[in-house]
Amino acid sequence: MSTPLIELCDIRKAYGGIDSPKVEVLRGIDLRIHPGEFVAIVGASGSGKSTLMNILGCLDRPSSGQYRFAGRDVAALDSDELAWLRREAFGFVFQGYHLIASASARENVEMPAIYAGTPPAARHARALALLERLGLASRTGNRPHQLSGGQQQRVSIARALMNGGHIILADEPTGALDSHSGAEVMSLLDELASQGHVIILITHDREVAARARRVIEVRDGEVVGDSASVQPVLQPVQQLQAGELRQRLDRGATLRGAWKGELLEALQAAWRLMWINRFRTALTLLGIVIGVASVVVMLAVGEGSKRQVMAQMAAFGSNILYLNGKHATAREPAGIVTLDDVAAIGELPQVRHVMPVIGGKLMVRQGNNSQPFYVGGNNTWFPEVFNWPVVHGSFYSEADEASGAAVAVIGQKVRSKMFGEHRDPLGQYLLIGNVPFQVIGVLAGKGASSGSEDSDERIVVPYWAAAIRLFGGRDPEYVAIAAHDSGRVDETEAAIDRLLRQRHQGKHDFELTNDAALIQAEARTQNSLSLMLGAIAAISLLVGGIGVMNIMLMTVRERTREIGIRMATGARQRDILRQFLSEAVLLSMLGGVTGIVLALCIGGGLLLAGISVAFTPAAILGAFTCAVLTGVVFGFMPARKAARLDPVKALTSE
Ligand code: ADP
Ligand code: MG
């Protein structure tokens, strides 16, 4: 006779022992099943039939005894090889059908093929063919709750046949069915047996058992009767020999499934579940959405203000130093920077231009229109020093400067406030502090402002005109100095400092300030502020991650049975791990994308409110990556928990 497919030697199974009384459920089972057999295992409820079937199907391990499958000791197989056996050799049919509730009939049938790495087209076709063969052609898209008991059982038979189903293990397949559906299922099994499938049918019903060609009777965990010895087994032609299965086990278990198909299926399953529980999903995602959105918005606001500061620096030049008199000590009068000082500074090699400024706010009139503006007396270096050209008309000349001519160059806002948008101001007169000045030019718009000062509300007149006609003094209020090189402002500052100390008899009665330093200091405070806000946002991301972990732990608990079903159909531990990890990742990716969209909306709102924001791809990508990483990190623990579940325990859990 050929090698038995299944050979049990003195198999024992005991439950309990440590905290509960030890119960021996199987007490020394010896059994051989050959290719092509149709066996019924019959016995009263509680006699240990299901326990036996779980051991036969490699869902459970015996406490002692030896199980040889196609001559190979099952105890020596690792979890991947056991998964291979469940996937390629066995097909399970359970009393309670054990279909995955969230998947359609076709998807349920396809599951074993996904774990076997069958390409999608082939497995769709095979699933549809099997369902059609079992009379379910019009029900392929139905979910289990939309099918009758008999139909569900036929779906589970189709699933058992998906990868071949050489050995069909059916545990009370008719137990939950009405007599008509039960008879249908039985004739199906009969047909499969005659096609060469090994059928192991478990039942408490002798009438049902009588359909099999061999009946094994168990009572209290022992075999008490076996008709095998009296009935010779017929050998149909197509049946698979033990040796062939053995060869395939030796080769095939190490083969890797098609991870791409599995991943796709895992993502589809994840998406379906998220959609079914969409309210819960949305609530969980809120944490990640808020986290990502706040990180992105914070970074954008920080970047926006940084860019604004940079723009200001560029607008006014970062190479400019300001010099003005100061009290050396509280008792002495403020020092005076004279025009001679200005001339001496102009001689320094590090200095490109030097410009004395005398100025103040004055009332400016034009007809009935009277408004205050900042009026500054400057020399002709003004456009170069402040990098501020005239766009209409011209700047005053050296001759105007020398003679103190009453001419004015006006800022954009002065032009619009005094002359409106349409009148040409050139040649018009403005009364500045009751002195008439003729407008000869209009400055370009700076658009920059610091505090309440708007740089475009400015009137520029020749230094001598301002000194004599408007302010009545000779000495400058302050001096603007353009260094040759914006990278060497410090060096220039030191040189000016040395020169002035010398000229002021060693007294430090002047002050040198630098726009760049001020602006940089401001940028630094803004930086640390946005860093702090970023940290707060990161914490909310963390909280979001914990939310993901929570929902994942919950789904693992809820779906323990589904995990058991997947394992019974041949999923390896890493398939389960992948399934749950991809759910976590998909969840957090969805949260990340939603968060980014929300952030962009908030950013748009802020822009409309006049706050400068700048979204950088790096910030968006970074936040998204953080969200996905959160999903992976926090999803890993629940996923591992799911993967390590014991198949039988998972399958029988409530
Ligand atoms: P059958 O399928 O023949 O009705 P089972 O194999 O399901 O019987 O159960 C046989 C016996 O083993 C029963 O008495 C049951 O209480 C016991 N049993 C089954 N599973 C467990 C378990 N996980 N822990 C403890 N006892 C169990
Ligand atoms: Mg049972």
XYZ file of C-alpha atoms and ligand atoms in Angstrom, residues 15-16 23 25 44-52 171, ligand 1:
41
model
C -6.103 21.061 28.371
C -5.582 22.896 31.624
C -8.525 17.349 31.153
C -9.393 15.296 25.586
C -20.942 12.316 20.554
C -20.577 15.987 21.291
C -17.566 16.568 23.515
C -15.800 13.402 22.475
C -12.848 15.382 21.081
C -13.631 15.428 17.338
C -12.936 19.136 16.801
C -9.774 18.886 18.832
C -8.679 16.055 16.585
C -16.076 19.988 10.978
P -16.393 17.753 19.884
O -15.952 18.523 18.704
O -16.279 16.293 19.706
O -17.760 18.140 20.340
P -14.255 19.116 21.196
O -13.041 18.529 20.562
O -14.702 20.424 20.751
O -15.423 18.054 21.086
O -14.036 19.139 22.739
C -13.688 18.003 23.481
C -13.509 18.376 24.933
O -12.413 19.194 25.091
C -14.737 19.071 25.498
O -15.054 18.478 26.729
C -14.258 20.472 25.705
O -14.810 20.981 26.895
C -12.766 20.314 25.834
N -12.063 21.472 25.298
C -12.047 21.817 24.013
N -11.263 22.922 23.833
C -10.792 23.252 25.059
C -9.934 24.269 25.574
N -9.377 25.191 24.777
N -9.690 24.288 26.897
C -10.211 23.339 27.722
N -11.003 22.385 27.297
C -11.318 22.301 25.999
